Short mmCIF file of C-alpha atoms and ligand atoms in Angstrom, two decimals:
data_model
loop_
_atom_site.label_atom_id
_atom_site.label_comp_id
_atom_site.label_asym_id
_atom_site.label_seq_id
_atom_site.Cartn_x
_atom_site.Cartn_y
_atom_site.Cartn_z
CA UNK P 110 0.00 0.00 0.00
CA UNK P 111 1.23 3.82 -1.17
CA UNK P 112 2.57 5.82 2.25
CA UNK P 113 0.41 8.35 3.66
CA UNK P 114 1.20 12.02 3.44
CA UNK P 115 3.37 14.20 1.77
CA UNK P 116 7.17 14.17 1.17
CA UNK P 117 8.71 16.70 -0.79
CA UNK P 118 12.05 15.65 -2.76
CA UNK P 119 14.18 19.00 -3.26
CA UNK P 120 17.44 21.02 -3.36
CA UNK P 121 18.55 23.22 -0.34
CA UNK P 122 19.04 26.36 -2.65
CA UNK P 123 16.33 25.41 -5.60
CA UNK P 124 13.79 28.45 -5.42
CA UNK P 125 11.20 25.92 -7.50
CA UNK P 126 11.40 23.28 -4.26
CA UNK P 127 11.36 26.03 -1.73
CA UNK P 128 7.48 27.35 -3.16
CA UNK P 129 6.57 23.75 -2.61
CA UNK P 130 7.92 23.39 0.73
CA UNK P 131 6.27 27.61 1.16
CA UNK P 132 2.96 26.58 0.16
CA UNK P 133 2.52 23.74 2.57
CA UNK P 134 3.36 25.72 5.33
CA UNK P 135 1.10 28.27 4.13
CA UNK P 136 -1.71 25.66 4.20
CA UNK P 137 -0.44 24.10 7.72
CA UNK P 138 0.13 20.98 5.82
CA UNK P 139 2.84 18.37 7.39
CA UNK P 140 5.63 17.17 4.88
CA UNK P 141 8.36 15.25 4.98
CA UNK P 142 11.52 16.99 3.19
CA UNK P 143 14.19 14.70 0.96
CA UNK P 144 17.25 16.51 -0.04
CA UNK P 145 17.82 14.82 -3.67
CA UNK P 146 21.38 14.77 -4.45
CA UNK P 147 21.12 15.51 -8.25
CA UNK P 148 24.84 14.86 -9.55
CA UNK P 149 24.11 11.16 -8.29
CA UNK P 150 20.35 10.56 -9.56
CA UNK P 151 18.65 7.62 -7.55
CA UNK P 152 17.08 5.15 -9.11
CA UNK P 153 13.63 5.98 -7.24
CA UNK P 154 14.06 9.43 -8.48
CA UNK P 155 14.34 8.62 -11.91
CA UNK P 156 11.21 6.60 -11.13
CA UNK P 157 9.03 9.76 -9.70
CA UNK P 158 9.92 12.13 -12.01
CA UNK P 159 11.04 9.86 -15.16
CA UNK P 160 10.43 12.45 -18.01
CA UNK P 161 12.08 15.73 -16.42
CA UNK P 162 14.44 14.16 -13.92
CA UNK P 163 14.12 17.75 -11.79
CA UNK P 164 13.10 18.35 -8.68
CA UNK P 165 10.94 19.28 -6.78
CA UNK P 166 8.14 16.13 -6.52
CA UNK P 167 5.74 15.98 -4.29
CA UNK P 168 4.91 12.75 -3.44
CA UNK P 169 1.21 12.59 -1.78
CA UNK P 170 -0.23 9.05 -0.71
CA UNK P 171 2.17 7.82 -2.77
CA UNK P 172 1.73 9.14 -6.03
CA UNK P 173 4.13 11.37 -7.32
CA UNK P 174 3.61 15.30 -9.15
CA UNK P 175 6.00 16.74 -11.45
CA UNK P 176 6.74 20.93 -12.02
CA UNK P 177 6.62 23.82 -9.42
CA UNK P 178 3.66 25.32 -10.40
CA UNK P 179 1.56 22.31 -10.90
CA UNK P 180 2.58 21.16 -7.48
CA UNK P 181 1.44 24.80 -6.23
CA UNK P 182 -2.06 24.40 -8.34
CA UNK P 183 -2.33 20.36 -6.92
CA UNK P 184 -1.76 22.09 -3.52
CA UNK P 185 -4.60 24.37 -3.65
CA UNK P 186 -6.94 21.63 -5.37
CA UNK P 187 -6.51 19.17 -3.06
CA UNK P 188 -6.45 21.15 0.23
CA UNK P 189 -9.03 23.91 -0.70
CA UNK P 190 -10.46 23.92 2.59
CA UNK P 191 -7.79 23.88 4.41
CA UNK P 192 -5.73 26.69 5.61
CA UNK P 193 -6.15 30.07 3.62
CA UNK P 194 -6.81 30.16 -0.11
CA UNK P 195 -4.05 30.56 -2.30
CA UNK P 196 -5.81 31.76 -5.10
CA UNK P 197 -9.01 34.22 -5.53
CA UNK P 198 -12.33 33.07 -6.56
CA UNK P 199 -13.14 35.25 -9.31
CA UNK P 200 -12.09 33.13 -12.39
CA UNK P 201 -10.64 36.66 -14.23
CA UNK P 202 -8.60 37.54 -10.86
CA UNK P 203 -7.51 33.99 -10.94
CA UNK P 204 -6.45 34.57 -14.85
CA UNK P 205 -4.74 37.51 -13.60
CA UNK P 206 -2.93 35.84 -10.57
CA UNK P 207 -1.41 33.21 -13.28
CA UNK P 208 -0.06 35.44 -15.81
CA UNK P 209 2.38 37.36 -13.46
CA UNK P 210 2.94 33.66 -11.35
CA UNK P 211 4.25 32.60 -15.14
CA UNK P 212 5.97 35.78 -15.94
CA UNK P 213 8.19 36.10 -12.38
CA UNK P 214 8.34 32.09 -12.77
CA UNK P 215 9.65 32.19 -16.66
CA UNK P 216 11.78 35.65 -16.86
CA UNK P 217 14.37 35.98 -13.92
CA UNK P 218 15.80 32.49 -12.41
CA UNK P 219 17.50 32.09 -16.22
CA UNK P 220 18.55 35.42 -17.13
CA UNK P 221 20.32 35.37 -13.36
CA UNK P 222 22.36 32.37 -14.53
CA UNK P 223 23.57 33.76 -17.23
CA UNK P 224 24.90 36.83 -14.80
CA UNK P 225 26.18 34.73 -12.66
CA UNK P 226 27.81 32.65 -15.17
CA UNK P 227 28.34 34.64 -17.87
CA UNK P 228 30.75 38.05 -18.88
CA UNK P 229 30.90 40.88 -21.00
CA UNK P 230 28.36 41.16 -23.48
CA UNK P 231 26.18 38.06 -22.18
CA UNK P 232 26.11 39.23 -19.10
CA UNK P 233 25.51 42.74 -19.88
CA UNK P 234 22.14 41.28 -22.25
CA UNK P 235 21.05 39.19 -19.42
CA UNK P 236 21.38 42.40 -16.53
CA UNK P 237 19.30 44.54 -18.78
CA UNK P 238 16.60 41.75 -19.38
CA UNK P 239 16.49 41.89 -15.29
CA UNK P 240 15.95 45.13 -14.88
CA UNK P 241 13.74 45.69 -18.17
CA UNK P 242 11.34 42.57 -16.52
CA UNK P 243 11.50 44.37 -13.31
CA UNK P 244 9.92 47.66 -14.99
CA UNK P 245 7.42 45.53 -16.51
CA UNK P 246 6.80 43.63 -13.27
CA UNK P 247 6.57 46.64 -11.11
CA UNK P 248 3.83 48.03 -13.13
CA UNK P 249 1.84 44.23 -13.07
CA UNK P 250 1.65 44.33 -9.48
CA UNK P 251 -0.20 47.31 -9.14
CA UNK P 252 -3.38 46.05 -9.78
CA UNK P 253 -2.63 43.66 -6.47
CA UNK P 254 -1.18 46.35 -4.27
CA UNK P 255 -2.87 49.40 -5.17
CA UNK P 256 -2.46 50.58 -1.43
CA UNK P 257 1.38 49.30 -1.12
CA UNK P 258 2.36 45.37 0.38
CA UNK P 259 1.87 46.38 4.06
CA UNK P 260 -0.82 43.65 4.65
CA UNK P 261 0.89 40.77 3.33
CA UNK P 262 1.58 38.46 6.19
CA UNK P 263 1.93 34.67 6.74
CA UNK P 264 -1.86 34.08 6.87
CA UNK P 265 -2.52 36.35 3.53
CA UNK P 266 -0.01 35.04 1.25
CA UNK P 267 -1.59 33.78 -2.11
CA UNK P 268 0.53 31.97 -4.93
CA UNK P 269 1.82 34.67 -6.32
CA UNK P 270 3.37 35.99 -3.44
CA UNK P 271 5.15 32.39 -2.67
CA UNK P 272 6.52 32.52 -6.25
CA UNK P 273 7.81 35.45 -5.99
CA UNK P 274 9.14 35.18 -2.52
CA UNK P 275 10.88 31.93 -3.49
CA UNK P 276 12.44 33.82 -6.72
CA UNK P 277 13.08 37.10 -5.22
CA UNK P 278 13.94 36.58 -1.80
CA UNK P 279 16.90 35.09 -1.80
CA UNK P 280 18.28 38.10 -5.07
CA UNK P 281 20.43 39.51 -2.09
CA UNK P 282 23.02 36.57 -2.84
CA UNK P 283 23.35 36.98 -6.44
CA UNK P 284 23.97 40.95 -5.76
CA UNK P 285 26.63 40.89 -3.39
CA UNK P 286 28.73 38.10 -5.73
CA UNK P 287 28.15 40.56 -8.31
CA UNK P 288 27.99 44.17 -6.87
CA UNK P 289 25.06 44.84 -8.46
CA UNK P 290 21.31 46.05 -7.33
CA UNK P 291 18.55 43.67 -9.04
CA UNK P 292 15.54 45.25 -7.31
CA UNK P 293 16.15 48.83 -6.74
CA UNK P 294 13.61 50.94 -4.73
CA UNK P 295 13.79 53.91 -6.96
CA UNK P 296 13.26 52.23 -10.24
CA UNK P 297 10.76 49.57 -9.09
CA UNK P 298 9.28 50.99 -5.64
CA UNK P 299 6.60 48.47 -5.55
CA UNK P 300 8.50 45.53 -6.54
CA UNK P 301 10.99 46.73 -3.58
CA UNK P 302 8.45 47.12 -0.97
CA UNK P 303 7.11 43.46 -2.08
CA UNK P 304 9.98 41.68 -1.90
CA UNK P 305 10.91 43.43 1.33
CA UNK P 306 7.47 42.71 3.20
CA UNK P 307 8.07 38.81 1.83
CA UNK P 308 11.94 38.70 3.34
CA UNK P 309 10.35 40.33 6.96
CA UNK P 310 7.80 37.43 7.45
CA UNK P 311 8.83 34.29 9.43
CA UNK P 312 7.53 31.77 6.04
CA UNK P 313 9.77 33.49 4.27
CA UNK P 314 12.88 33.57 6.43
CA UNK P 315 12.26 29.90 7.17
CA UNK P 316 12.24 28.71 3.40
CA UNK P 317 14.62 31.12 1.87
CA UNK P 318 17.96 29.44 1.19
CA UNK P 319 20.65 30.82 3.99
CA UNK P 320 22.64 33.70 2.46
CA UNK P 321 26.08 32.57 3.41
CA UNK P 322 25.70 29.42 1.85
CA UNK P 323 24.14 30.76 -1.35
CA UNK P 324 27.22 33.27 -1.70
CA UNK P 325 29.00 30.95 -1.52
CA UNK P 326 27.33 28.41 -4.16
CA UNK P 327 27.48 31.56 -6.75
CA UNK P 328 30.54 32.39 -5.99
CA UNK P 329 31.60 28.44 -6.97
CA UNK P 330 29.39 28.81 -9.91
CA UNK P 331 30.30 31.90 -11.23
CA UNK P 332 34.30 31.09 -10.62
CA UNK P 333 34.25 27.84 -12.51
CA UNK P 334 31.96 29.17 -15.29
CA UNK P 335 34.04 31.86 -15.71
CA UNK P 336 37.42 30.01 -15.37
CA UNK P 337 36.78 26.42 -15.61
CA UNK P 338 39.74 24.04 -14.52
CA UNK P 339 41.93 22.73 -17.28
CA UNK P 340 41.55 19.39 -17.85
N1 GSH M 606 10.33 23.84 -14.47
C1 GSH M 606 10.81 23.16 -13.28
C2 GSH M 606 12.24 23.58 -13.01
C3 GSH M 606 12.87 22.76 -11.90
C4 GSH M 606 14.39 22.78 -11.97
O1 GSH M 606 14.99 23.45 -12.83
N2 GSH M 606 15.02 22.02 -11.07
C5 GSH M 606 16.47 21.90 -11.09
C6 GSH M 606 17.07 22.34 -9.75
S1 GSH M 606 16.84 24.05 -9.44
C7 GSH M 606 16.87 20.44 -11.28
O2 GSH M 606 16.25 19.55 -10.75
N3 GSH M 606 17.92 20.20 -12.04
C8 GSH M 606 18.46 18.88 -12.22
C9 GSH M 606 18.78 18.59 -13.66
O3 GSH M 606 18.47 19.44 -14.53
O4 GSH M 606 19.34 17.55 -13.91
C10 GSH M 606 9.88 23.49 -12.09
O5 GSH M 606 9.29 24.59 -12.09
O6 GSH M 606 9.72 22.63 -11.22
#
């Protein structure tokens, strides 16, 4: 017979596992976390998530789901009445809510590779898609905030909010390695203030990926990107 419950199969620093992990604790739902190591696939990983081979999974009663944001929408399906609603119940707000999840979830995480990975004039592209997304971001959330992200809290947070607070959050990192400002409170106020009330609540600061260790993963990233070892 499957195993009760849920069990969510990550990586420490992987902003698509830490939504999972976000979401659940949004809900109050218990989990069970496994740290996939994925130089060294396992063979029951390869069996959960056969066609992607990424994490996160979440495994519930046994039976596995694949992709972030399918795992966020499975959350909200299956524990509607539980725990505050992630999602609004006007089907055009809900429209709404899932173009900007899909634009913060499709238009920063690879375009920060590439900074962090990447010089000169592929870096340069990849900075100016940041901030040119940011623009075009701060203006989006607008119609969520029109009276500024003061009443965000743990018990209001809705699924954009825990996309964005896994992708945003932990930008501080990727700044310091590279001495540059990502989100900067005079050229995208709102997108500032949002990501700042999302780093001061306690969800947050327990699923956001500690900043020493992170500087120090981009750091090892962006040093053997940039020089790799000789063979
Ligand atoms: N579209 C996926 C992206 C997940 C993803 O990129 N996971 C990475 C870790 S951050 C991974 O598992 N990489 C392993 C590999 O590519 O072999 C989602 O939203 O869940």
């Amino acid at each position: 017979m499957a195993a009760a419950g849920s069990v969510v199969h990550g990586m420490w620093a992987s902003p698509f596992s830490k939504r999972v992990e976000l979401a659940l604790k949004v809900k109050g739902i218990p989990y069970e976390y496994v740290e996939e190591d994925l130089k060294n696939k396992r063979q029951y990983f390869l069996q959960i998530n056969p066609v992607y081979k990424k994490i996160p999974v979440l495994v519930h009663n046994g039976k596995p789901i694949c992709e972030s944001l399918i795992i966020l929408e499975y959350i909200e399906d299956t524990w509607k009445n539980t725990g505050p609603k992630l999602l609004p119940d006007d089907s055009y707000e809900r429209a709404q809510v899932r173009f900007w999840i899909d634009f913060v979830h499709s238009k920063f995480s690879d375009n920060v590779m590439q900074a962090i990975t990447k010089d000169g004039e592929m870096q340069e592209k990849a900075i100016s898609n940041i901030h040119e997304q940011m623009k075009i971001l701060d203006e989006g959330l607008k119609r969520f905030y029109p009276n500024g992200t003061s009443g965000i809290s743990n018990e209001t947070l809705g699924l954009l909010d825990i996309v964005g607070g896994s992708v945003f959050c932990p930008f501080k990192a990727s700044e310091q390695v590279l001495g540059l400002k990502f989100i900067d409170p005079e050229k995208t106020p709102l997108v500032y203030s949002w990501v700042e009330t999302l780093r001061g609540l306690s969800l947050l600061k327990e699923t956001t990926p500690p900043h020493d260790k992170q500087v120090q993963i981009i750091t090892y990233f962006r040093q053997i990107s940039i020089n790799p070892p000789s063979a």
